[in-house]
Coordinates of C-alpha atoms in Angstrom, one line a residue:
M205 CA 54.5 -67.0 -103.5
N206 CA 55.2 -64.5 -106.2
N207 CA 58.7 -65.9 -106.4
F208 CA 57.5 -69.4 -106.1
Y209 CA 57.6 -71.5 -109.1
P210 CA 56.0 -75.0 -108.7
N211 CA 58.0 -76.9 -111.7
S212 CA 61.7 -76.1 -110.6
Q213 CA 60.9 -77.2 -107.2
N214 CA 59.8 -80.7 -108.3
Q215 CA 63.1 -81.4 -110.4
Y216 CA 65.3 -80.4 -107.6
S217 CA 63.5 -82.6 -105.2
S218 CA 63.6 -85.7 -107.4
Q219 CA 67.1 -85.5 -108.5
N220 CA 69.1 -84.5 -105.4
N221 CA 67.0 -85.6 -102.4
P222 CA 64.7 -88.4 -101.8
Q223 CA 61.2 -87.5 -100.8
P224 CA 61.1 -87.3 -96.9
I225 CA 58.7 -89.3 -94.9
S226 CA 57.1 -86.2 -93.5
A227 CA 55.8 -85.0 -96.8
I228 CA 52.3 -86.4 -96.3
P229 CA 51.8 -84.8 -92.7
Q230 CA 52.7 -81.3 -94.1
K231 CA 49.9 -81.6 -96.6
K232 CA 47.4 -82.4 -93.7
F233 CA 48.6 -79.3 -91.6
G234 CA 47.7 -76.9 -94.4
K235 CA 44.2 -78.1 -94.5
K236 CA 43.8 -77.6 -90.8
N237 CA 45.1 -74.0 -91.0
L238 CA 42.6 -73.4 -93.7
R239 CA 39.8 -74.5 -91.5
I240 CA 41.0 -72.4 -88.6
I241 CA 41.3 -69.3 -90.8
L242 CA 37.9 -70.0 -92.2
A243 CA 36.4 -70.3 -88.6
L244 CA 38.1 -67.1 -87.6
V245 CA 36.7 -65.3 -90.6
I246 CA 33.2 -66.6 -89.8
I247 CA 33.5 -65.6 -86.1
S248 CA 34.8 -62.1 -87.1
I249 CA 31.9 -61.7 -89.5
A250 CA 29.5 -62.8 -86.7
I251 CA 31.0 -60.4 -84.2
G252 CA 30.8 -57.6 -86.7
V253 CA 27.2 -58.3 -87.5
G254 CA 26.4 -58.6 -83.8
F255 CA 28.2 -55.4 -83.0
Y256 CA 26.4 -53.7 -85.9
V257 CA 23.1 -55.1 -84.7
F258 CA 24.0 -54.0 -81.1
L259 CA 24.8 -50.5 -82.3
F260 CA 21.7 -50.4 -84.4
N261 CA 19.5 -51.4 -81.5
R262 CA 21.2 -49.4 -78.7
F263 CA 19.3 -46.2 -77.5
N264 CA 21.3 -42.9 -77.8
P265 CA 20.1 -40.1 -75.4
Q266 CA 21.5 -37.6 -77.9
S267 CA 18.6 -38.6 -80.3
V268 CA 16.1 -36.9 -78.0
S269 CA 16.0 -33.1 -77.6
L270 CA 14.1 -30.4 -75.7
K271 CA 13.8 -26.8 -76.8
I272 CA 12.1 -24.0 -74.9
S273 CA 11.3 -20.4 -76.0
G274 CA 9.9 -17.5 -74.0
P275 CA 10.3 -13.8 -73.3
E276 CA 13.4 -12.6 -71.6
K277 CA 11.9 -9.3 -70.3
I278 CA 8.3 -8.9 -69.0
I279 CA 6.0 -6.6 -67.1
S280 CA 5.1 -7.9 -63.7
T281 CA 1.6 -9.5 -63.6
E282 CA 1.3 -9.8 -67.4
E283 CA 0.7 -13.2 -68.9
I284 CA 3.8 -15.1 -69.9
E285 CA 3.8 -17.9 -72.5
Y286 CA 6.6 -20.4 -72.9
N287 CA 6.6 -22.8 -75.9
F288 CA 8.5 -26.0 -75.8
N289 CA 9.1 -28.8 -78.4
Y290 CA 10.6 -32.2 -77.8
Q291 CA 11.9 -34.3 -80.6
N292 CA 12.5 -38.1 -80.7
N293 CA 15.0 -39.0 -83.4
S294 CA 15.5 -42.6 -82.1
K295 CA 13.8 -45.7 -83.3
F296 CA 12.3 -46.3 -79.8
P297 CA 9.1 -44.9 -78.4
L298 CA 9.5 -42.7 -75.3
N299 CA 7.2 -44.0 -72.6
Q300 CA 6.0 -42.4 -69.3
A301 CA 7.0 -39.0 -70.6
Q302 CA 6.4 -36.0 -68.4
L303 CA 7.5 -32.4 -68.3
K304 CA 8.4 -31.0 -64.8
V305 CA 8.4 -27.2 -64.5
V306 CA 9.7 -25.3 -61.5
Y307 CA 8.2 -21.9 -61.7
P308 CA 10.1 -18.9 -60.2
Q309 CA 9.1 -17.4 -56.8
G310 CA 6.3 -15.0 -57.4
S311 CA 4.5 -17.0 -60.0
I312 CA 0.8 -17.1 -60.3
I313 CA -0.2 -20.4 -62.0
E314 CA -3.6 -21.2 -63.2
D315 CA -3.9 -24.8 -64.2
D316 CA -5.8 -28.0 -63.3
Y317 CA -2.9 -30.2 -62.4
T318 CA -2.6 -29.3 -58.7
K319 CA -4.2 -27.1 -56.1
Q320 CA -1.5 -27.4 -53.6
A321 CA 0.5 -24.3 -52.5
S322 CA 3.6 -25.1 -54.6
L323 CA 5.5 -23.6 -57.5
E324 CA 6.4 -27.0 -59.0
R325 CA 4.2 -28.7 -61.6
I326 CA 4.5 -32.0 -63.4
Y327 CA 2.7 -32.2 -66.6
P328 CA 2.1 -35.8 -68.1
L329 CA 2.9 -36.2 -71.8
S330 CA 1.6 -38.9 -74.2
N331 CA 4.1 -41.5 -75.3
I332 CA 6.4 -40.0 -77.9
A333 CA 6.6 -42.0 -81.1
P334 CA 10.0 -42.7 -82.8
H335 CA 11.1 -40.0 -85.3
S336 CA 8.5 -37.6 -84.1
I337 CA 8.3 -33.9 -83.0
N338 CA 5.8 -32.8 -80.4
Q339 CA 5.2 -29.4 -78.9
G340 CA 3.3 -27.6 -76.1
K341 CA 3.1 -24.4 -74.1
I342 CA 2.6 -23.1 -70.6
K343 CA 1.2 -19.8 -69.4
F344 CA 1.6 -18.1 -66.0
R345 CA 2.1 -14.6 -64.5
L346 CA 5.0 -13.4 -62.5
L347 CA 5.1 -11.0 -59.5
G348 CA 8.1 -9.1 -58.5
K349 CA 10.0 -5.8 -58.2
K350 CA 11.2 -3.8 -61.1
E351 CA 14.7 -4.9 -62.3
S352 CA 14.4 -8.3 -60.5
S353 CA 15.6 -11.5 -62.3
H354 CA 13.9 -14.9 -62.0
L355 CA 14.7 -18.4 -63.2
I356 CA 12.3 -20.9 -64.6
K357 CA 13.4 -24.6 -64.9
F358 CA 12.2 -27.4 -67.2
E359 CA 12.9 -31.2 -67.0
L360 CA 11.8 -33.7 -69.7
R361 CA 11.6 -37.2 -68.2
Y362 CA 11.0 -40.4 -70.2
R363 CA 11.8 -44.1 -70.5
P364 CA 12.9 -45.4 -74.0
G365 CA 11.3 -48.6 -75.2
K366 CA 11.2 -51.3 -72.6
S367 CA 14.0 -49.7 -70.5
E368 CA 13.4 -49.3 -66.8
K369 CA 15.9 -46.4 -66.7
T370 CA 14.6 -42.9 -66.7
F371 CA 16.4 -40.3 -68.8
V372 CA 16.2 -36.5 -68.0
I373 CA 16.8 -33.5 -70.1
K374 CA 17.2 -30.2 -68.2
K375 CA 16.7 -26.6 -69.5
E376 CA 16.3 -23.3 -67.8
S377 CA 15.6 -19.7 -68.8
Q378 CA 16.1 -16.3 -67.2
I379 CA 13.3 -13.7 -66.9
K380 CA 13.7 -10.1 -66.0
I381 CA 10.9 -7.8 -64.8
I382 CA 11.3 -4.4 -66.4
S383 CA 8.1 -2.7 -65.2
V384 CA 5.5 -3.0 -62.4
P385 CA 2.0 -1.8 -63.1
I386 CA 1.0 -1.5 -59.4
I387 CA 1.6 2.0 -58.1
L388 CA 1.8 3.4 -54.6
T389 CA 2.1 7.1 -53.8
F390 CA 1.7 9.4 -50.8
D391 CA -0.1 12.7 -50.4
L392 CA 0.8 14.8 -47.4
P393 CA 2.0 18.3 -46.6
E394 CA 5.7 19.0 -47.3
Q395 CA 5.9 20.8 -44.0
T396 CA 3.9 20.1 -40.8
V397 CA 3.8 21.4 -37.2
P398 CA 4.6 19.3 -34.2
A399 CA 1.5 17.8 -32.4
Q400 CA -0.7 19.2 -35.2
N401 CA -3.3 17.0 -36.9
L402 CA -1.6 15.3 -39.8
S403 CA -3.5 13.6 -42.6
I404 CA -1.6 11.1 -44.8
T405 CA -3.2 9.6 -47.9
A406 CA -1.8 6.5 -49.5
H407 CA -3.0 6.1 -53.2
Y408 CA -2.7 2.7 -54.9
I409 CA -3.5 1.9 -58.6
N410 CA -3.8 -1.4 -60.4
N411 CA -2.7 -0.7 -63.9
S412 CA -2.4 -4.4 -64.8
D413 CA -4.9 -6.4 -67.0
I414 CA -6.1 -8.7 -64.2
D415 CA -7.9 -8.3 -60.9
L416 CA -5.6 -8.6 -57.9
K417 CA -6.9 -10.5 -54.9
N418 CA -5.7 -10.2 -51.3
L419 CA -3.5 -7.2 -52.0
Q420 CA -1.5 -6.2 -48.9
I421 CA -0.4 -2.7 -48.1
E422 CA 1.9 -2.1 -45.2
L423 CA 3.0 1.3 -43.9
S424 CA 6.0 2.2 -41.7
Y425 CA 5.3 5.5 -39.8
P426 CA 8.1 7.9 -39.0
L427 CA 9.5 8.2 -35.5
G428 CA 7.4 10.4 -33.3
F429 CA 4.1 9.7 -35.3
T430 CA 1.0 9.1 -33.2
Y431 CA -1.7 7.2 -34.9
N432 CA -5.3 8.3 -34.3
S433 CA -7.5 6.8 -36.9
A434 CA -7.7 5.5 -40.5
Y435 CA -10.2 4.9 -43.3
P436 CA -10.7 2.2 -44.2
Q437 CA -9.7 0.7 -40.8
P438 CA -6.5 -1.4 -40.8
S439 CA -6.8 -5.2 -41.1
S440 CA -4.1 -5.7 -38.4
S441 CA -2.4 -3.4 -35.9
N442 CA -2.6 0.2 -37.2
N443 CA -0.5 -0.1 -40.4
L444 CA -1.6 -3.1 -42.4
W445 CA -4.4 -3.3 -44.9
I446 CA -5.5 -6.5 -46.8
I447 CA -7.7 -5.6 -49.7
K448 CA -9.7 -8.6 -50.9
E449 CA -9.9 -7.5 -54.5
V450 CA -8.6 -4.6 -56.7
K451 CA -10.0 -4.8 -60.2
A452 CA -7.9 -4.1 -63.3
G453 CA -7.6 -0.4 -63.7
Q454 CA -9.0 0.3 -60.3
R455 CA -7.7 3.1 -57.9
G456 CA -8.0 3.2 -54.2
K457 CA -6.8 5.2 -51.2
I458 CA -6.2 4.9 -47.5
I459 CA -6.4 8.0 -45.2
I460 CA -4.5 8.0 -42.0
N461 CA -5.0 10.7 -39.3
G462 CA -2.5 11.3 -36.6
S463 CA 0.1 13.8 -35.3
I464 CA 3.9 14.0 -35.4
D465 CA 6.4 15.2 -32.8
G466 CA 9.8 16.5 -33.6
Q467 CA 12.3 19.3 -33.6
E468 CA 12.1 22.3 -36.0
G469 CA 13.9 21.4 -39.2
E470 CA 13.8 17.6 -38.6
I471 CA 13.1 15.5 -41.7
K472 CA 10.6 12.7 -41.3
N473 CA 9.9 9.9 -43.7
I474 CA 6.9 7.6 -44.3
Y475 CA 7.4 4.3 -46.2
G476 CA 5.0 1.8 -47.7
K477 CA 5.0 -1.4 -49.7
I478 CA 2.5 -3.4 -51.7
E479 CA 2.7 -7.2 -51.6
L480 CA 0.7 -10.0 -53.2
P481 CA 0.6 -13.8 -52.5
D482 CA 1.9 -16.1 -55.2
S483 CA 0.7 -19.6 -55.9
A484 CA 2.8 -20.9 -53.0
N485 CA 1.1 -18.4 -50.7
Q486 CA 4.3 -16.5 -50.2
L487 CA 4.1 -12.7 -50.1
I488 CA 5.9 -11.0 -52.9
K489 CA 6.8 -7.4 -52.8
L490 CA 5.6 -5.6 -55.9
T491 CA 6.4 -2.0 -55.3
A492 CA 7.4 0.4 -52.5
A493 CA 7.2 4.2 -52.0
S494 CA 8.3 6.8 -49.5
K495 CA 7.9 10.5 -48.9
T496 CA 9.7 12.9 -46.7
F497 CA 8.3 16.0 -45.0
K498 CA 9.8 18.6 -42.7
I499 CA 8.9 19.7 -39.1
T500 CA 8.5 23.4 -38.9
L501 CA 7.1 25.9 -36.5
S502 CA 3.7 27.2 -37.3
P503 CA 3.1 31.0 -37.6
L504 CA 1.4 30.7 -34.2
S505 CA 3.5 28.4 -32.0
L506 CA 2.6 26.9 -28.6
Q507 CA 4.4 25.5 -25.7
Q508 CA 2.6 24.0 -22.7
T509 CA 4.0 23.1 -19.3
V510 CA 2.5 21.5 -16.1
N511 CA 4.1 22.6 -12.8
G512 CA 7.0 23.8 -14.9
E513 CA 7.5 20.5 -16.8
V514 CA 6.6 19.6 -20.4
S515 CA 5.4 16.2 -19.3
S516 CA 4.0 15.3 -15.9
I517 CA 2.9 12.6 -13.5
A518 CA 0.4 13.3 -10.7
S519 CA -1.0 11.7 -7.6
L520 CA -4.5 12.0 -6.2
G521 CA -5.2 15.4 -4.7
N522 CA -2.3 17.1 -6.5
V523 CA -2.7 20.6 -7.9
L524 CA -1.8 21.0 -11.6
N525 CA -0.6 24.5 -12.7
F526 CA -0.8 24.8 -16.5
Q527 CA 1.1 27.5 -18.4
V528 CA 0.6 28.1 -22.1
H529 CA 3.2 30.1 -23.9
Y530 CA 2.3 31.4 -27.4
Q531 CA 4.3 33.4 -30.1
N532 CA 3.8 34.8 -33.6
T533 CA 6.8 33.4 -35.4
S534 CA 5.8 34.8 -38.8
E535 CA 6.6 38.1 -40.5
E536 CA 3.0 39.1 -40.6
V537 CA 0.6 40.7 -38.2
L538 CA -1.9 38.1 -37.0
K539 CA -5.2 39.3 -35.6
N540 CA -8.1 38.0 -33.4
I541 CA -6.3 35.2 -31.8
T542 CA -8.2 32.4 -29.9
I543 CA -6.6 29.9 -27.5
E544 CA -8.6 26.9 -26.2
S545 CA -7.6 24.3 -23.7
H546 CA -9.8 21.2 -23.7
L547 CA -9.6 19.0 -20.5
S548 CA -10.4 15.3 -20.5
G549 CA -10.2 12.5 -18.0
T550 CA -12.2 11.4 -15.0
G551 CA -9.4 12.4 -12.7
F552 CA -10.0 16.1 -12.9
D553 CA -11.8 17.9 -10.1
F554 CA -13.5 20.6 -12.2
S555 CA -14.9 22.3 -9.1
T556 CA -11.3 23.4 -8.3
I557 CA -10.4 25.0 -11.6
Q558 CA -9.0 28.6 -11.5
V559 CA -8.5 30.5 -14.8
E560 CA -6.6 33.7 -15.3
S561 CA -8.2 36.1 -17.8
G562 CA -10.2 33.4 -19.5
F563 CA -13.6 31.6 -19.5
F564 CA -14.2 28.0 -18.5
D565 CA -17.0 26.3 -20.5
S566 CA -18.0 23.6 -18.0
A567 CA -20.4 21.9 -20.5
Q568 CA -17.5 21.3 -23.0
Q569 CA -14.8 21.2 -20.3
K570 CA -12.7 23.7 -22.1
I571 CA -11.0 27.1 -21.3
I572 CA -11.2 29.9 -23.8
W573 CA -9.0 33.0 -24.1
N574 CA -9.7 35.5 -26.8
S575 CA -9.5 39.3 -27.4
V576 CA -12.5 39.8 -25.1
S577 CA -10.8 38.3 -22.0
Q578 CA -7.2 38.9 -23.1
P579 CA -6.8 42.2 -25.0
N580 CA -3.3 41.5 -26.3
L581 CA -4.8 38.6 -28.3
T582 CA -6.5 41.2 -30.5
S583 CA -3.3 41.6 -32.6
L584 CA 0.1 39.9 -32.6
N585 CA 2.9 41.6 -34.4
P586 CA 5.9 39.5 -35.7
G587 CA 7.7 38.1 -32.7
D588 CA 5.0 39.0 -30.1
E589 CA 4.5 36.4 -27.4
G590 CA 2.6 35.9 -24.2
T591 CA 1.4 33.4 -21.6
V592 CA -2.0 32.3 -20.3
S593 CA -2.5 30.0 -17.3
F594 CA -4.9 28.0 -15.2
S595 CA -4.8 25.5 -12.4
I596 CA -6.9 22.5 -11.5
K597 CA -6.7 19.7 -8.9
I598 CA -6.8 15.9 -9.3
K599 CA -9.6 14.3 -7.4
K600 CA -8.7 12.9 -4.0
T601 CA -10.4 9.6 -4.8
I602 CA -11.4 8.1 -8.1
P603 CA -14.1 5.4 -8.1
I604 CA -12.9 2.0 -9.2
N605 CA -16.0 0.3 -10.6
N606 CA -14.5 -2.5 -12.8
W607 CA -11.3 -4.2 -13.8
S608 CA -10.9 -1.8 -16.8
D609 CA -10.4 1.1 -14.5
K610 CA -6.6 0.9 -14.6
N611 CA -3.6 2.9 -15.9
L612 CA -5.6 6.2 -15.7
S613 CA -4.5 9.5 -17.1
V614 CA -5.8 13.0 -17.8
S615 CA -5.0 15.3 -20.6
C616 CA -5.1 18.8 -21.9
L617 CA -5.2 19.6 -25.6
T618 CA -4.5 23.3 -26.2
S619 CA -4.9 25.0 -29.6
I620 CA -4.3 28.5 -31.0
N621 CA -5.6 30.0 -34.2
S622 CA -6.2 33.3 -36.0
E623 CA -9.2 34.5 -37.9
N624 CA -7.2 36.2 -40.6
H625 CA -4.9 34.5 -43.1
P626 CA -2.4 36.9 -44.7
L627 CA -1.8 36.4 -48.4
S628 CA 1.8 35.4 -47.8
L629 CA 0.7 32.6 -45.5
Q630 CA -1.9 31.1 -47.9
G631 CA -1.6 27.3 -48.0
T632 CA 0.3 27.4 -44.6
Q633 CA -1.3 26.1 -41.5
I634 CA -1.4 29.1 -39.2
G635 CA -2.6 27.6 -36.0
S636 CA -1.0 24.8 -33.9
Q637 CA -1.9 22.6 -31.0
V638 CA -0.1 20.8 -28.2
K639 CA -1.4 18.0 -26.0
T640 CA -0.1 17.1 -22.6
T641 CA -1.0 13.8 -21.0
I642 CA -0.6 13.4 -17.2
K643 CA -0.4 9.8 -16.0
L644 CA -1.9 9.2 -12.6
N645 CA -0.1 7.3 -9.9
S646 CA -2.0 4.4 -8.3
D647 CA -3.6 5.0 -4.9
L648 CA -1.4 2.9 -2.7
R649 CA -2.5 2.8 1.0
I650 CA -1.7 0.9 4.1
V651 CA -4.0 0.5 7.1
A652 CA -2.7 -0.8 10.4
K653 CA -5.0 -2.1 13.2
G654 CA -4.3 -3.5 16.6
Y655 CA -6.4 -5.8 18.9
Y656 CA -6.2 -7.4 22.3
Q657 CA -8.9 -9.9 21.5
D658 CA -8.5 -11.4 18.0
E659 CA -9.6 -14.6 16.4
I660 CA -6.3 -15.2 14.7
F661 CA -4.1 -15.6 17.8
S662 CA -4.9 -16.2 21.4
K663 CA -4.4 -13.4 24.0
S664 CA -2.4 -13.4 27.2
G665 CA -1.6 -10.9 29.9
P666 CA -3.4 -8.2 31.9
I667 CA -5.6 -5.4 30.6
P668 CA -4.9 -2.6 31.4
P669 CA -1.2 -3.5 31.0
K670 CA 0.8 -3.7 34.2
V671 CA 4.4 -2.9 35.0
N672 CA 6.8 -5.7 34.5
Q673 CA 4.0 -8.1 33.2
S674 CA 3.7 -9.1 29.6
T675 CA 0.6 -8.6 27.5
T676 CA 0.2 -9.8 23.9
Y677 CA -1.4 -7.8 21.2
T678 CA -2.3 -8.8 17.6
F679 CA -1.7 -6.4 14.7
H680 CA -3.1 -6.4 11.1
W681 CA -1.5 -4.7 8.1
Y682 CA -3.9 -4.1 5.1
L683 CA -2.6 -3.0 1.7
F684 CA -4.9 -1.2 -0.9
N685 CA -4.0 -0.6 -4.6
S686 CA -6.3 1.2 -7.0
T687 CA -5.4 1.4 -10.7
N688 CA -1.8 0.4 -11.6
D689 CA 0.3 -2.7 -11.3
L690 CA 2.9 -2.4 -8.5
E691 CA 6.1 -4.3 -7.8
N692 CA 8.8 -4.4 -5.1
I693 CA 6.4 -3.7 -2.3
Q694 CA 7.8 -3.4 1.2
V695 CA 6.1 -2.6 4.5
E696 CA 8.3 -1.6 7.4
A697 CA 7.9 -0.6 11.0
V698 CA 10.5 -0.1 13.8
L699 CA 9.6 -1.5 17.2
P700 CA 10.3 0.4 20.4
S701 CA 12.6 -1.3 22.9
Y702 CA 9.7 -2.3 25.2
M703 CA 7.9 -4.3 22.4
Q704 CA 9.0 -7.9 21.5
W705 CA 8.5 -10.0 18.4
E706 CA 6.4 -13.1 19.2
H707 CA 7.1 -15.1 15.9
Q708 CA 3.4 -15.5 15.3
V709 CA 2.5 -14.7 11.6
S710 CA -0.6 -15.4 9.5
P711 CA -0.7 -16.5 6.8
S712 CA 2.3 -18.7 7.5
N713 CA 3.7 -18.3 4.1
A714 CA 3.8 -14.5 4.2
N715 CA 7.2 -13.1 3.5
I716 CA 7.5 -11.2 6.8
K717 CA 10.5 -11.2 9.0
Y718 CA 11.9 -9.4 12.0
D719 CA 15.4 -7.8 12.0
S720 CA 16.4 -8.0 15.6
S721 CA 19.6 -6.0 15.1
R722 CA 17.6 -3.0 13.9
R723 CA 14.3 -3.9 15.5
R724 CA 12.5 -3.7 12.2
I725 CA 9.5 -5.7 11.0
I726 CA 9.7 -6.1 7.2
W727 CA 6.9 -7.5 4.9
Q728 CA 7.8 -7.9 1.3
I729 CA 5.6 -8.7 -1.8
D730 CA 6.8 -9.1 -5.4
K731 CA 3.7 -7.7 -7.1
I732 CA 0.2 -6.4 -6.4
E733 CA -2.4 -6.1 -9.2
P734 CA -4.9 -3.2 -9.6
G735 CA -8.2 -3.3 -7.7
V736 CA -6.8 -4.9 -4.5
G737 CA -8.9 -3.5 -1.6
F738 CA -11.4 -2.0 -4.1
L739 CA -12.7 -4.9 -6.3
K740 CA -11.2 -7.6 -4.2
P741 CA -10.1 -8.0 -0.6
P742 CA -6.9 -6.1 0.5
R743 CA -3.7 -7.9 1.0
E744 CA -3.4 -8.7 4.7
V745 CA -0.8 -10.0 7.1
V746 CA -1.2 -10.6 10.9
F747 CA 1.5 -10.8 13.5
Q748 CA 1.7 -10.7 17.3
L749 CA 3.8 -8.5 19.6
K750 CA 4.4 -8.6 23.4
F751 CA 4.4 -5.5 25.6
V752 CA 6.2 -5.4 29.0
P753 CA 5.6 -1.9 30.5
S754 CA 8.2 0.0 32.5
I755 CA 7.5 1.8 35.7
T756 CA 8.2 5.1 33.9
Q757 CA 5.1 4.4 31.7
V758 CA 2.6 4.2 34.5
G759 CA -0.4 6.4 34.0
S760 CA 0.2 6.9 30.3
R761 CA -0.9 5.7 26.9
V762 CA 1.9 3.9 25.1
I763 CA 2.7 3.5 21.4
L764 CA 2.6 -0.2 20.7
L765 CA 3.2 -0.1 16.9
P766 CA 4.9 3.0 15.5
R767 CA 4.1 4.4 12.0
S768 CA 3.9 1.6 9.4
C769 CA 5.0 2.7 5.9
V770 CA 4.7 0.9 2.6
K771 CA 6.9 1.6 -0.5
A772 CA 6.4 0.3 -4.0
T773 CA 7.2 1.0 -7.7
D774 CA 4.3 2.0 -10.0
L775 CA 4.8 0.1 -13.3
F776 CA 2.5 2.5 -15.2
T777 CA 4.1 5.8 -14.1
D778 CA 7.5 4.3 -13.2
Q779 CA 7.3 6.3 -9.9
N780 CA 8.2 5.2 -6.4
L781 CA 5.1 5.4 -4.2
E782 CA 4.9 5.6 -0.4
N783 CA 2.2 5.7 2.2
C784 CA 2.2 5.5 6.0
A785 CA -0.3 4.4 8.6
N786 CA -0.5 6.2 12.0
E787 CA 1.0 4.6 15.1
I788 CA -1.2 2.4 17.2
Y789 CA -1.5 3.3 21.0
S790 CA -2.3 0.9 23.8
D791 CA -5.9 2.1 24.0
L792 CA -6.5 0.2 20.7
P793 CA -9.2 2.3 19.0
D794 CA -10.1 -0.6 16.6
D795 CA -10.8 -3.1 19.4
P796 CA -14.3 -2.6 20.8
S797 CA -13.4 -4.5 24.0
I798 CA -10.8 -1.9 24.9
D799 CA -11.7 1.6 26.0
F800 CA -9.3 4.5 26.8
S801 CA -9.0 3.5 30.4
K802 CA -7.9 0.0 29.6
G803 CA -5.0 1.4 27.6
I804 CA -3.4 3.2 30.5
V805 CA -0.4 1.4 32.1
Q806 CA -1.1 0.4 35.7
Q807 CA 1.3 -0.1 38.6

């Protein structure tokens, strides 16, 4: 164009070339191009305007923001405040806005939005206007151990304008517990004596600014600890206390009484923890404590044996020989020593007690040795030792009056003490005690009876019995069991060659069989409960035998059923028990229809 000159072009055309026929169509094509170009320009402008309008009206999630702020380090149970602001820089209103908060485990939330046991809350927000900033705050408390970390999560949910799509902004924050104002401590001796009374005090303090509800204290006792009592009484088992309310600043204590067994020099440990439920009803551990103590010998030590054993098991009618060995293990002279043995249990037969150099106080059921009855107890030099003793029998029978009369035992608690406390032993427990418990075996008995005339089975054969003729007899086995559960019960009798098994048994489902190769009758029972034969009928089985006399037995009484013996395992004492019934002769002492003469074998 710049090089296009319109006049020179016209001269050249008129002089040298005639005007072509196509000159007029070329002029029309230029106008058409102009229209196309103009249309394209208009379309481009429209597209640009439309794209601008699209961009202008399109929602950008980046135009909405959520900021949260709160403490990074807190004290457990103190009130925590989190502030949040949410900003809408778009031209659209934000509808159905809500803030979802997932509180950390251990949170205590006090709000009106939900009463369910959950740590999740959804707080509705008013519609957020375009180009506006809104703010709010939440408050809660957090339970947990010292140095524990916790995470709180936030979600802002909304729908811009008329959109059906929900947009979410997520934030989270870390919280660390640097201190716990709930304190648990133990108060007990640094050293204690085996089997001696031991008092443990658990102190708890609420140093927080709020009242604590349903505080739970759980203790773990050391191995060998025997629980006796506690104040206040446990809420569950013997080691769990639920305290309904502990006010801010309040102190409390739990006193546990018991005893501990162990070897000299052994280290024992008691452990406890305090827990509190959060808003999800989950127990959160706040604090824990432990304390160790040492087992040591007391200045006056004791050792007690029964029939030469430290622990013992006895049967009815047994004699128990107690020996009490004492020694001064200190470096001081101890004077005016008293030893007392207190006996308890319905199984003792106190009329049989024999005491060597001591006095039995029958009113208090205790034996006393002191310097009056035992002169060497007047003074014990360092290392001095000695022995006192007594014996007593277990009753031959113990009345069984109700179902609670089971798993019986007797015990002897022996203590030693001195009237003087040398200065070097101030603060030290001089005396000691030892308790021996003797478990009593159940009274297992078998009774065997024989009859000619019996309502269970019909009789046959001559009475008195005659040579080479068969006579049938019916026998009953009865089992009695007094106080303990028994298992693996077996009754057995071996038949003589002249007696024959008749295969008649009642009840028919009884587990009784005859071993012909060894001529044994065997009755087996899996278990027998206490009180059988005392509070309820005895266990019974009935069977029939046949007797064919030999000529060598003429004129004599004959054993029809030899000794019948029962064996069983006592589940309370873990002992094997046995009892036998006497043999039954042909004169059948339990059958009133048979006298002595009718039991003599005839020709």
